[in-house]
């Protein structure tokens, strides 16, 4: 990495993280990707490859430090540390579109859906594989799966959970709009740490696919007389926990959405597993 570049990035990206990236990639150039809520991500590219570098400060430091521990436990290539109160993490960079990007043609009304359906199956299988290893991602989102040529890779592992490695007290179930009702109820009731489960994750998985199809959250708050913007995250969790919010009426892909509806409306004990959902979708 050139001296100029390092000077330009030094305040944001911890020096130790750059060193760790360079140990894997050779001299790197840092490309800023995101910077929000105390957490910043760069793509570090060098002659020997690319890695993702993430740094978290303030509350984000605890969250990023936990992600580093998860990456270790899952055996991801890379390293992590804390420098001057900033937690950082270096993991492989995954090339490919996110699930939301894969579904863009569907949202644009394109009728050729075979490849998109295959990608939906790939996502379900990646989640099923994680569950088979005893883990729950616990923060699935349309942007948290990357569809690479070697399969789907799940990212943003801060809240990933397995028995004996519980999420921190800060865990609130992940993105509220995709929260399973039983997990929302636990969070609302003040259970800490709120425990995600494979079944709750299948609800979220179905919600992710639904959102990728329609571009809208699965539940139609307005039809229940609620305005999510006024509710805030806590209010959305409470509304989901209470129930009675209908699914959004938009059905651009009725055959697939019917399956997702099954997963979204079933009580936790009757939801398909991620592997079963994969099977159902590949049979559509
Ligand atoms: N290993 C990776 N490979 C490819 N892209 C990545 C990788 N890690 C992060 N990204 C990109 O950076 C974005 C932000 O990463 P991530 O979700 O981990 O950060 P975050 O700060 O927790 O974001 P948020 O809090 O908004 O979810 C991702 O949506 C993705 O576009
Ligand atoms: Mg994220």
Coordinates of C-alpha atoms in Angstrom, one line a residue, residues 14-21 23-24 51-56 60-92 135 157-158 165:
X14 CA -6.7 0.4 12.1
X15 CA -3.1 -0.1 11.2
X16 CA -3.0 -3.6 12.6
X17 CA -5.9 -4.6 10.4
X18 CA -4.1 -3.3 7.3
X19 CA -1.0 -5.3 8.4
X20 CA -3.2 -8.4 8.8
X21 CA -4.7 -7.8 5.4
X23 CA -0.1 -10.6 5.4
X24 CA -2.7 -12.3 3.3
X51 CA -10.2 -9.6 2.0
X52 CA -12.9 -7.8 3.9
X53 CA -11.7 -5.6 6.7
X54 CA -14.2 -4.5 9.3
X55 CA -13.6 -2.1 12.2
X56 CA -16.0 -1.3 15.0
X60 CA -19.7 -1.4 17.4
X61 CA -16.4 -2.6 19.0
X62 CA -18.2 -5.3 21.1
X63 CA -20.2 -6.4 18.1
X64 CA -17.2 -6.6 15.8
X65 CA -15.1 -8.4 18.5
X66 CA -17.9 -11.0 18.8
X67 CA -17.9 -11.4 15.0
X68 CA -14.2 -12.1 15.2
X69 CA -14.8 -14.9 17.7
X70 CA -17.5 -16.4 15.5
X71 CA -15.2 -16.3 12.4
X72 CA -12.6 -18.2 14.4
X73 CA -15.1 -20.8 15.6
X74 CA -16.5 -21.2 12.0
X75 CA -12.9 -21.7 10.7
X76 CA -13.0 -18.7 8.3
X77 CA -9.6 -17.7 7.0
X78 CA -8.4 -14.4 8.5
X79 CA -7.7 -12.8 11.9
X80 CA -9.1 -10.2 14.3
X81 CA -7.9 -8.0 17.1
X82 CA -8.5 -4.8 19.1
X83 CA -6.3 -1.7 18.6
X84 CA -6.8 1.4 20.7
X85 CA -10.3 0.4 21.5
X86 CA -11.3 -0.3 17.9
X87 CA -12.1 -3.9 17.2
X88 CA -11.2 -5.2 13.7
X89 CA -11.6 -8.3 11.7
X90 CA -10.2 -9.6 8.4
X91 CA -12.1 -12.2 6.5
X92 CA -12.2 -13.5 2.9
X135 CA -25.2 -22.7 14.4
X157 CA -21.7 -13.0 11.6
X158 CA -21.8 -10.7 14.7
X165 CA -21.8 -19.5 22.7

